[in-house]
Short mmCIF file of C-alpha atoms and ligand atoms in Angstrom, two decimals:
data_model
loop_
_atom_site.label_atom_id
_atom_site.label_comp_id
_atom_site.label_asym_id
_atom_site.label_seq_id
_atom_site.Cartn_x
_atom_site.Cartn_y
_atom_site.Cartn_z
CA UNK A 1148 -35.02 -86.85 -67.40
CA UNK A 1149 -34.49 -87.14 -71.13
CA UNK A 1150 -33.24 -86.52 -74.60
CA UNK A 1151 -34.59 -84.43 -77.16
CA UNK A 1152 -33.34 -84.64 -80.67
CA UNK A 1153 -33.72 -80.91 -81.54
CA UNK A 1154 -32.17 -81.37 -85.44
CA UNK A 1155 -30.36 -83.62 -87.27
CA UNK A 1156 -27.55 -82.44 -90.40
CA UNK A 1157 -28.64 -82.67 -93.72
CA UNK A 1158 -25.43 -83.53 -94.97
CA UNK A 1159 -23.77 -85.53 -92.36
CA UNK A 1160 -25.01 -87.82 -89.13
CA UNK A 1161 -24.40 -84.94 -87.33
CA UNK A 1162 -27.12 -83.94 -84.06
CA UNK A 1163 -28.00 -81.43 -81.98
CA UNK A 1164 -29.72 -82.64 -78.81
CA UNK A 1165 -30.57 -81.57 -74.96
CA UNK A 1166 -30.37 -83.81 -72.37
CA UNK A 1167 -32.30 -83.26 -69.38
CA UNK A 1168 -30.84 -84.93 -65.64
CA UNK A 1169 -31.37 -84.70 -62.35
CA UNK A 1170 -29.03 -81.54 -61.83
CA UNK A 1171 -29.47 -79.41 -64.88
CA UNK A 1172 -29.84 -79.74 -68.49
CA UNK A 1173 -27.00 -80.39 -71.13
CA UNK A 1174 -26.87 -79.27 -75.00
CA UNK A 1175 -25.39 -81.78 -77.17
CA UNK A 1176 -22.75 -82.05 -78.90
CA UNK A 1177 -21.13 -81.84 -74.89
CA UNK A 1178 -17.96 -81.84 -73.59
CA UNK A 1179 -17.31 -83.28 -70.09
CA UNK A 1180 -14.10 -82.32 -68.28
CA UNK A 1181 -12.79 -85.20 -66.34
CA UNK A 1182 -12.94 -84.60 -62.66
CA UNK A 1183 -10.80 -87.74 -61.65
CA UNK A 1184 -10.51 -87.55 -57.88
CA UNK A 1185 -13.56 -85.21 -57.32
CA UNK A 1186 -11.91 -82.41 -59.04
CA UNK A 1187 -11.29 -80.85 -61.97
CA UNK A 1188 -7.20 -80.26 -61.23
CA UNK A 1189 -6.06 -76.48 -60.47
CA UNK A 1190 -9.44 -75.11 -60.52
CA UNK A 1191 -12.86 -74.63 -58.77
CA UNK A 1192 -16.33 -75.94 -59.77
CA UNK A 1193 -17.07 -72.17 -60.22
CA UNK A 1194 -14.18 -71.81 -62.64
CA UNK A 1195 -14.96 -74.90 -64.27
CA UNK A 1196 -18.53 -73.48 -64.59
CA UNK A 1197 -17.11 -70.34 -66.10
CA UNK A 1198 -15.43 -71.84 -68.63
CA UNK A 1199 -18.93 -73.65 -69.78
CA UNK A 1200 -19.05 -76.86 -68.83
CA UNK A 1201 -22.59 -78.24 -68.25
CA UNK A 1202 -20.83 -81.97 -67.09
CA UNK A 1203 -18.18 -83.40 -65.51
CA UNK A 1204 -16.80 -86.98 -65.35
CA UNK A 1205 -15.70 -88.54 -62.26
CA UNK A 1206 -14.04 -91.84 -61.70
CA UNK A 1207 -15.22 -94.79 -60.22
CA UNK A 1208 -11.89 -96.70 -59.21
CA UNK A 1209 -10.18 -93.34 -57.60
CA UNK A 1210 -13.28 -92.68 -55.44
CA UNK A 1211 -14.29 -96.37 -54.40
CA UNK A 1212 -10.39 -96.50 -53.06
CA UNK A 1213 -10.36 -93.05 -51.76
CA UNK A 1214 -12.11 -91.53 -49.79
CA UNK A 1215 -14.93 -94.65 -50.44
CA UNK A 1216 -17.88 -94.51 -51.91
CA UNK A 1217 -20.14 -94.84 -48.86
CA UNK A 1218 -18.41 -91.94 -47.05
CA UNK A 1219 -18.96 -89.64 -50.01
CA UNK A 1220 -22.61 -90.83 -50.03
CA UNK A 1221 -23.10 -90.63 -46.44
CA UNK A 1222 -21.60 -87.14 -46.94
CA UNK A 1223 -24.52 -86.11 -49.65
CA UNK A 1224 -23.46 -87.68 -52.61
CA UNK A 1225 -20.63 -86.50 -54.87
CA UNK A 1226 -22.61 -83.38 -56.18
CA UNK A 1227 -22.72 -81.47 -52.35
CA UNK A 1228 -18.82 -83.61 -51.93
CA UNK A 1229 -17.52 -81.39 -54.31
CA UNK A 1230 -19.83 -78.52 -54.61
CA UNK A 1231 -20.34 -78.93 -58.24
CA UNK A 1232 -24.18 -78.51 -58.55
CA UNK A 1233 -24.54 -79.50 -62.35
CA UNK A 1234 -24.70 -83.34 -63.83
CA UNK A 1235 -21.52 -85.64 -63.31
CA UNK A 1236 -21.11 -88.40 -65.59
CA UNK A 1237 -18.83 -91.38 -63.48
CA UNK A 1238 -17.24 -94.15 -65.40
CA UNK A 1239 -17.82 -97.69 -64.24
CA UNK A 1240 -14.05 -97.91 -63.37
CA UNK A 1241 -13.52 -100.59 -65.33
CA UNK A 1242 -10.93 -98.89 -67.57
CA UNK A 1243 -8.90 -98.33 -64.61
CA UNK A 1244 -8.96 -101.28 -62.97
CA UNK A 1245 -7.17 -102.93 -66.07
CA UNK A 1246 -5.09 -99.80 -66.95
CA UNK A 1247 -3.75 -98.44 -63.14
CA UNK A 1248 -4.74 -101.50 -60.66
CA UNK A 1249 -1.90 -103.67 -60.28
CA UNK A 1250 -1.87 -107.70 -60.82
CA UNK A 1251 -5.62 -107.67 -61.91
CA UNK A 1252 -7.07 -111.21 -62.94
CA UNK A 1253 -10.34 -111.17 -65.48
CA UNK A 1254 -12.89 -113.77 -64.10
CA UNK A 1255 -16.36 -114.71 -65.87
CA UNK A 1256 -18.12 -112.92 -62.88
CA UNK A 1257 -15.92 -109.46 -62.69
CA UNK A 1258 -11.92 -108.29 -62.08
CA UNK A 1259 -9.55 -108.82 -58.85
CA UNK A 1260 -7.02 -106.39 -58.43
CA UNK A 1261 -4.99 -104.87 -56.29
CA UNK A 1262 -5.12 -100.57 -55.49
CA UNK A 1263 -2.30 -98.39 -56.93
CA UNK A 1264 -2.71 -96.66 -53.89
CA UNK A 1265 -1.43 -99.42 -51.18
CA UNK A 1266 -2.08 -102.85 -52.55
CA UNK A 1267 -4.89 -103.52 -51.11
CA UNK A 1268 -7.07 -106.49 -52.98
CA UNK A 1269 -10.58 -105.70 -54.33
CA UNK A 1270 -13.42 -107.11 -56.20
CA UNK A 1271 -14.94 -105.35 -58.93
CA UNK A 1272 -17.91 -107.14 -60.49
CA UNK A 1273 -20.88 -105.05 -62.37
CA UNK A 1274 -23.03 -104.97 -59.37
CA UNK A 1275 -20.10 -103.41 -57.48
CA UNK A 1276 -19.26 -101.07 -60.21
CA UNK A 1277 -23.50 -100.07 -60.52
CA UNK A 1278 -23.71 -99.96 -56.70
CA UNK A 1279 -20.92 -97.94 -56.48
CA UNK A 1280 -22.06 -95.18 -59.12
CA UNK A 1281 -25.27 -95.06 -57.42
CA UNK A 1282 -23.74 -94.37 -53.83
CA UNK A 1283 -21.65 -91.27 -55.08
CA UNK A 1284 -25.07 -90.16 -56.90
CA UNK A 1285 -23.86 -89.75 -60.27
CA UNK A 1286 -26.80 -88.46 -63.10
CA UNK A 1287 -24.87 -91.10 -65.43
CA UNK A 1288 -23.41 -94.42 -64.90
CA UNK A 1289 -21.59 -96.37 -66.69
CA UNK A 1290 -22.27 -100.15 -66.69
CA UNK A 1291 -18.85 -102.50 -66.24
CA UNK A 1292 -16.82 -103.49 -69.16
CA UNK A 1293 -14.18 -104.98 -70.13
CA UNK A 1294 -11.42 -103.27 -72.33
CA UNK A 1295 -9.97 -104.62 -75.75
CA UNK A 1296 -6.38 -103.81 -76.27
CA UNK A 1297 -5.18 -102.48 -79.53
CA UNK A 1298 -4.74 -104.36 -81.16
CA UNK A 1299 -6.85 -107.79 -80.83
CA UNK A 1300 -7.44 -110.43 -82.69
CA UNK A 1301 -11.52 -111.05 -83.35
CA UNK A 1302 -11.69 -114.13 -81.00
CA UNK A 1303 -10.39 -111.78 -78.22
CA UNK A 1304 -12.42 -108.45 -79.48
CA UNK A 1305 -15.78 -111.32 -79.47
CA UNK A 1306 -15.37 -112.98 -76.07
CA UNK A 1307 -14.80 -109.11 -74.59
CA UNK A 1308 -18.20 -108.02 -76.08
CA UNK A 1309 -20.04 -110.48 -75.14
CA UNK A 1310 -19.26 -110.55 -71.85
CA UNK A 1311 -19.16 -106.68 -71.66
CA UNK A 1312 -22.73 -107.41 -73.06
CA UNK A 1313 -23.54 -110.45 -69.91
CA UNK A 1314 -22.52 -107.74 -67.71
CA UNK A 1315 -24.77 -104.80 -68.88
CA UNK A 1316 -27.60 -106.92 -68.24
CA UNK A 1317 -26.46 -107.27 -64.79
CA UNK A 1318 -25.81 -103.35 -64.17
CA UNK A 1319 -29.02 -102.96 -65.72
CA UNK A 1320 -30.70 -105.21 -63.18
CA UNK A 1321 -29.01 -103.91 -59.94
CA UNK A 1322 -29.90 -100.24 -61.54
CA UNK A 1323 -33.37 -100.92 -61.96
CA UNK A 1324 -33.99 -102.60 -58.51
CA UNK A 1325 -31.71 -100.31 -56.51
CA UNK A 1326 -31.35 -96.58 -57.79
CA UNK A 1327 -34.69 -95.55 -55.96
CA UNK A 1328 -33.76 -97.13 -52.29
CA UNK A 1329 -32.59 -94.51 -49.78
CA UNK A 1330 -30.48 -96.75 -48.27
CA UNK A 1331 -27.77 -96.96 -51.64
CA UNK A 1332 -28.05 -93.22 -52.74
CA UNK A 1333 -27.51 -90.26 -51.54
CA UNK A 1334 -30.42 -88.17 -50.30
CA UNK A 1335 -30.40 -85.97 -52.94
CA UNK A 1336 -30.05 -88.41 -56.08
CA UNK A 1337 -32.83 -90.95 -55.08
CA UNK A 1338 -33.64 -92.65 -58.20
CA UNK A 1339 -32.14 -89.84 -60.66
CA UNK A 1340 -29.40 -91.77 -62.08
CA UNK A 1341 -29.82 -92.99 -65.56
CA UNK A 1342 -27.29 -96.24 -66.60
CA UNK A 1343 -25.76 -96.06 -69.92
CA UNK A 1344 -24.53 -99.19 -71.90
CA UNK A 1345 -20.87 -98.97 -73.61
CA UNK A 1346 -20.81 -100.78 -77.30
CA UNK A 1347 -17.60 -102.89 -77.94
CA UNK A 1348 -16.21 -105.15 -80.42
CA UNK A 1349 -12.93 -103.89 -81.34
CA UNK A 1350 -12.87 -103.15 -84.63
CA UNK A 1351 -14.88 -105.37 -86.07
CA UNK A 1352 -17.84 -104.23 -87.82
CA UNK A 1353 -20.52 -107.20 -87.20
CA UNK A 1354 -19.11 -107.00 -83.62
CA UNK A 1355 -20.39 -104.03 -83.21
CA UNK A 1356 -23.34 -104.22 -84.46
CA UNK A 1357 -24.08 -107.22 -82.78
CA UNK A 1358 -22.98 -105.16 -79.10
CA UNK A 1359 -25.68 -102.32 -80.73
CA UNK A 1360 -28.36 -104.87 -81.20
CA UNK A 1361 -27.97 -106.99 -78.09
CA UNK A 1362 -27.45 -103.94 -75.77
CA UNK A 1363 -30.65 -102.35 -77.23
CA UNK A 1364 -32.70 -104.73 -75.95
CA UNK A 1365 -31.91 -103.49 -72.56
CA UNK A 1366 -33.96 -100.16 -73.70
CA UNK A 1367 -30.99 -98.31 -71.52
CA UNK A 1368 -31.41 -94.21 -71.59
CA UNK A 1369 -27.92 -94.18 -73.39
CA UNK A 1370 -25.31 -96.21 -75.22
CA UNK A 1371 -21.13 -94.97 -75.38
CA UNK A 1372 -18.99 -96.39 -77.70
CA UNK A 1373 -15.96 -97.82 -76.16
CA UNK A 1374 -12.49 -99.38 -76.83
CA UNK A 1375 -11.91 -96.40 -79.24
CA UNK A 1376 -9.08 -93.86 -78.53
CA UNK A 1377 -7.18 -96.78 -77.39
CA UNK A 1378 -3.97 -96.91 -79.43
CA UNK A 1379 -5.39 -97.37 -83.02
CA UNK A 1380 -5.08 -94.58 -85.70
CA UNK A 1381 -7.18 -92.04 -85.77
CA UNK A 1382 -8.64 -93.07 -89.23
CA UNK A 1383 -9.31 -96.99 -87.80
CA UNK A 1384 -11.35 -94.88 -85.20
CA UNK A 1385 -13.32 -92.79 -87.45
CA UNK A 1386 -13.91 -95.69 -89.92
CA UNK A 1387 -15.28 -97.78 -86.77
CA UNK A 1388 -17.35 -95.12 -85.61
CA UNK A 1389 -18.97 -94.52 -89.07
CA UNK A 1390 -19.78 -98.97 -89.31
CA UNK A 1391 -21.13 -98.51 -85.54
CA UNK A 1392 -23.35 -95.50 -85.39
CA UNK A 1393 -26.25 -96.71 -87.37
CA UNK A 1394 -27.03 -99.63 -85.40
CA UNK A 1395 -27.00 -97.16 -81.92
CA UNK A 1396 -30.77 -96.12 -81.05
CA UNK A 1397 -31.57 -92.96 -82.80
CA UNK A 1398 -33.54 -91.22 -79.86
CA UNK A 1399 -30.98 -91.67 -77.25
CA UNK A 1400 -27.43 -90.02 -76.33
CA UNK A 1401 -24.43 -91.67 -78.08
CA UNK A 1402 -21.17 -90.85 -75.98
CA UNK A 1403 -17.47 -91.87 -77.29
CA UNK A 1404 -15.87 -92.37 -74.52
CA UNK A 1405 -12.20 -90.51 -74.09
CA UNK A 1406 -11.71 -88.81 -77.67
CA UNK A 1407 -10.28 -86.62 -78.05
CA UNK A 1408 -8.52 -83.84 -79.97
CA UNK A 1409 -10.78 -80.74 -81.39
CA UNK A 1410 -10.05 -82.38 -84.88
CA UNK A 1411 -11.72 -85.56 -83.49
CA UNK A 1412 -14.45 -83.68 -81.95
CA UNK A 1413 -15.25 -82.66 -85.08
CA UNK A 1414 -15.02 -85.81 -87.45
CA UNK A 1415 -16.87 -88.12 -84.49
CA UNK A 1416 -19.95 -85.07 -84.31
CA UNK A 1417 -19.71 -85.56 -88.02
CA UNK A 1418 -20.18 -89.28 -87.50
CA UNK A 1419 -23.33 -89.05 -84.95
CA UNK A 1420 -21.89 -88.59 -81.29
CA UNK A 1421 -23.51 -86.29 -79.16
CA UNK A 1422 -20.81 -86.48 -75.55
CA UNK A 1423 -17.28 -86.72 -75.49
CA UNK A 1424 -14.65 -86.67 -72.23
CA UNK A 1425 -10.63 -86.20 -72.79
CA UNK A 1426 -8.41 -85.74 -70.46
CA UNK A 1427 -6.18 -84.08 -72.94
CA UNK A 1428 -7.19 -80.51 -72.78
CA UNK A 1429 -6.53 -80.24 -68.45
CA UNK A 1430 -3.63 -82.80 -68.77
CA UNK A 1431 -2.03 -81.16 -71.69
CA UNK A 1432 -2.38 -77.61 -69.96
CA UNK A 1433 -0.77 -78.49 -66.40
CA UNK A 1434 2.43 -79.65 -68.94
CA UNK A 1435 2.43 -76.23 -70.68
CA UNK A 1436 0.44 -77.40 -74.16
CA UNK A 1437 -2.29 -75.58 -74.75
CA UNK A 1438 -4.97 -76.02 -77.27
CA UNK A 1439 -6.27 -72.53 -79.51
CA UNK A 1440 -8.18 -72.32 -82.02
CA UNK A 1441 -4.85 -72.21 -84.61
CA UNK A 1442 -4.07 -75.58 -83.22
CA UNK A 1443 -1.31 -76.70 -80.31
CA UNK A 1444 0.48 -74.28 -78.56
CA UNK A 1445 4.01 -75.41 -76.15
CA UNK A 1446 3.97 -72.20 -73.89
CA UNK A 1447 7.77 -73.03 -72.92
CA UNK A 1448 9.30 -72.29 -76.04
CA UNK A 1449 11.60 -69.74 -76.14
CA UNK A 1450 9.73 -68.06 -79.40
CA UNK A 1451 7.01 -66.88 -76.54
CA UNK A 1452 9.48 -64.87 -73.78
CA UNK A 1453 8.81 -61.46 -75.00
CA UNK A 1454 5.83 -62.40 -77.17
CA UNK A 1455 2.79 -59.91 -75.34
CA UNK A 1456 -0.31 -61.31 -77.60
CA UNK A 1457 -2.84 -63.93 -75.69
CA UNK A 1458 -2.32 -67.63 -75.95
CA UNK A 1459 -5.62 -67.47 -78.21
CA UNK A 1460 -6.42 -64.26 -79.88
CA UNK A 1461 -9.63 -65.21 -80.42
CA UNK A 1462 -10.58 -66.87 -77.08
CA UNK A 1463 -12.27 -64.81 -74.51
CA UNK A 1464 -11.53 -66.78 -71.54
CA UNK A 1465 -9.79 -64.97 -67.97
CA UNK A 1466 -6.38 -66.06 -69.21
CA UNK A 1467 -6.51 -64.82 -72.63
CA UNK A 1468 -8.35 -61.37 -71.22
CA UNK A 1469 -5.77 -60.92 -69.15
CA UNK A 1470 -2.13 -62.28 -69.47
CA UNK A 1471 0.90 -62.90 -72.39
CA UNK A 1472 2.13 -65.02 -73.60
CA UNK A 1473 5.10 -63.92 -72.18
CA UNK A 1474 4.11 -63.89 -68.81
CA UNK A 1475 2.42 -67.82 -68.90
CA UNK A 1476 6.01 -68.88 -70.21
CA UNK A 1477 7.61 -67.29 -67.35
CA UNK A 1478 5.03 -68.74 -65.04
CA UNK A 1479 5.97 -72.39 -66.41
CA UNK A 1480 9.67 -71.91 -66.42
CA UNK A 1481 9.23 -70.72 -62.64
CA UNK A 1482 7.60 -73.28 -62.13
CA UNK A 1483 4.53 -71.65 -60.32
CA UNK A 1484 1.28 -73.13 -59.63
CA UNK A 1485 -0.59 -70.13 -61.36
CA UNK A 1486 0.83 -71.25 -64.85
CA UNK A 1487 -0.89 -74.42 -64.75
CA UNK A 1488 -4.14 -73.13 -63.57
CA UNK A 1489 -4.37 -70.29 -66.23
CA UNK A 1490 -3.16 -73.26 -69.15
CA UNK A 1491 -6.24 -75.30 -67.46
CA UNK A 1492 -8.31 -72.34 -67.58
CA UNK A 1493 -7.74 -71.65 -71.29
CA UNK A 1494 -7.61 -74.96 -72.48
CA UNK A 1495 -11.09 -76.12 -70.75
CA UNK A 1496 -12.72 -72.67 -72.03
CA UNK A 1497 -11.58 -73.66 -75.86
CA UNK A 1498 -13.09 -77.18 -75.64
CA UNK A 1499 -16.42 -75.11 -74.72
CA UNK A 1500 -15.91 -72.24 -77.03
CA UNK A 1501 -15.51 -75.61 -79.86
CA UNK A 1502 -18.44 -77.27 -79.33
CA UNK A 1503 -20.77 -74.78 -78.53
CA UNK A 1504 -19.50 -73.20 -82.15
CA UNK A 1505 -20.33 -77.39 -82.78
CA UNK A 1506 -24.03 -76.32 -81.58
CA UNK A 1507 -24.77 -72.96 -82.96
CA UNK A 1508 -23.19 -74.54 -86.66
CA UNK A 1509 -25.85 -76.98 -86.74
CA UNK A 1510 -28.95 -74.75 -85.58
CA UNK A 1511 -27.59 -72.90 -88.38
CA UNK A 1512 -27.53 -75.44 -90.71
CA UNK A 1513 -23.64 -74.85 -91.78
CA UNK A 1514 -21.86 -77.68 -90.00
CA UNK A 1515 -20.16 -78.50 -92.66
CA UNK A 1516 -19.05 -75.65 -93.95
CA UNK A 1517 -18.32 -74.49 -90.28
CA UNK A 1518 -16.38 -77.63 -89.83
CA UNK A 1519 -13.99 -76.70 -93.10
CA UNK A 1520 -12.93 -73.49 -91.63
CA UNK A 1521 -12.38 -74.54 -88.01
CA UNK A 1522 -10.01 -77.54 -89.20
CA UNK A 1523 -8.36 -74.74 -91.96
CA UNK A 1524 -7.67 -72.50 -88.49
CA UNK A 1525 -6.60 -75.34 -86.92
CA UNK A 1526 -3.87 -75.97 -89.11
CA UNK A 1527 -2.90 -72.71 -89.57
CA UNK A 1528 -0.57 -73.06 -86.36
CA UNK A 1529 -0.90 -70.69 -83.45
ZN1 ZN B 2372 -8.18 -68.37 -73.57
#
């Protein structure tokens, strides 16, 4: 397992890198559809394939609560679970358990809460979270932290970091002792999964470079940048990113953790990030917006009924081979269950069909210039 730096931009921070894990490689700059409850909603791991994907995220809190993290590993681990064969990133669930559990109380030591699902009260400290992670067999975990709202004041966004920071050194130590013992993984991830560290700080610049520095020391195989994509604007975002990024380890995957929109995609690749995960695209799609490459598209609107062209005349994807416009808005006004699976299709497919483009631009040397024209289509309106 590991990361190659194949180039760097000479214009921009911008990288393109492979990472190798335990179930296949993965070209950076990557895009990981979220897989929430072991699935990728509306479609098969073979679709999701399809559409490129080499990753998919799956979350901690859903599958500790249901169906448990020791069935799925006594099952064979998440991978064989699902029958998705290829790397799956899981998050430590910590974003979750403040965001969906209900009544949850913040201790030094980790979070009580209660499940969504039938209030049931649970424990969530980072050896939990790690221990969890390494049951379902993930190729990436994420160690526990906590989440700064947007916005906090720097006593808050300081006291978050540094104990996001306390508890990174305990993931780190249950990861190291535990992720080769047969007894915690599943047979078929014994000692595969690699723990990545999650910079906060709000957005405070020597708070993040202080998370950088004193999460470094861990020598982890990756760092994310969290509490981004959290409420601020996007430029706050961008202008954090840029005052964080130089202090992450150069040789190692930087992931920014739920951004975003393709226009984000682009700026935070501009600004060093190699992963990203979004909900947006699949979420988006199942409500009848779809993303193309001329920006947004709301299949419902009446402008589409007897429109006959693809949702993206440029995409390639089943759904734009095959169907109209026309026909998707019907679906959706039906209300039928293939209309949200074709939206998913397409949607997924452009994220891929983006950041490969991301990929080829920089072997080519043209980011930049590649960058200019995809945000000029973008805005050109679809
Ligand atoms: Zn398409």
């Amino acid at each position: 397992m590991s990361f190659e730096l194949l180039s760097t931009d000479p214009e921009t921070r911008a990288r393109r890198g492979r990472l190798t894990l335990a179930h296949g490689v993965v070209e950076t700059p990557a895009f990981m559809p979220v897989g929430t409850q072991a699935t990728v909603k509306t479609l098969t791991p073979d679709e999701v394939r399809a559409s490129g994907a080499q990753i998919l995220l799956g979350n901690t809190y859903h599958l500790y609560l249901r169906p448990g993290h020791e069935r799925i590993r006594r099952l064979g681990g998440l991978h064989r679970f699902m029958a998705w064969d290829g790397p799956i990133l899981t998050d430590s669930g910590g974003y979750q358990v403040f965001s969906l559990a209900r009544l949850n109380k913040i201790r030094e030591d980790g979070v009580a809460f209660q499940s969504h699902l039938d209030g049931s009260r649970h424990f969530f400290d980072p050896e939990t979270a790690t221990r969890v992670q390494l049951a379902l067999g993930s190729d990436i975990a994420m160690a526990f932290d906590t989440l700064t709202p947007y916005p906090s004041d720097y006593a808050r966004a300081r006291l978050d970091m540094e104990r996001t920071t306390a508890w990174a050194r305990r993931c780190a130590e249950v990861w190291r002792a535990e992720s080769r013992d047969p007894e915690r993984v599943p047979a078929d991830g014994a000692g595969k999964t690699l723990l990545f560290g999650i910079v906060q700080g709000g957005v405070y610049a020597d708070l993040r470079k202080e998370s950088c520095r004193t999460l470094a020391e861990l020598d982890l195989p990756g760092y994310a940048v969290g509490g981004l994509a959290v409420g601020e604007p996007m430029e706050e975002c961008m202008r954090v990113l840029a005052e964080t990024e130089p202090f992450l380890p150069v040789l190692k995957p930087r992931y920014l953790m739920g951004v975003g929109r393709p226009e984000d995609i682009l700026e935070a690749v501009e600004r060093g990030i190699d992963m990203f995960d979004c909900v947006l695209p699949t979420r988006n799609a199942r409500k009848g917006s779809v993303f193309t490459s001329r920006g947004k598209l709301v299949i419902k609107n009446a402008t589409y009924t007897d429109d006959l062209r693809p949702l993206d005349p440029d995409c390639d994807c089943p759904t734009c081979r095959t169907f109209s416009r026309a026909y998707l808005r019907h679906l959706f006004a039906a209300g039928e269950i293939l209309g949200l699976r074709l939206a998913t299709q397409h949607s997924l497919h452009y994220y891929q069909t983006l950041v490969r483009g991301i990929r080829t631009a920089l072997e080519t040397g043209r980011f930049a210039a590649w960058k200019r024209e995809t945000l000029a289509r973008l805005a050109e309106g679809a």
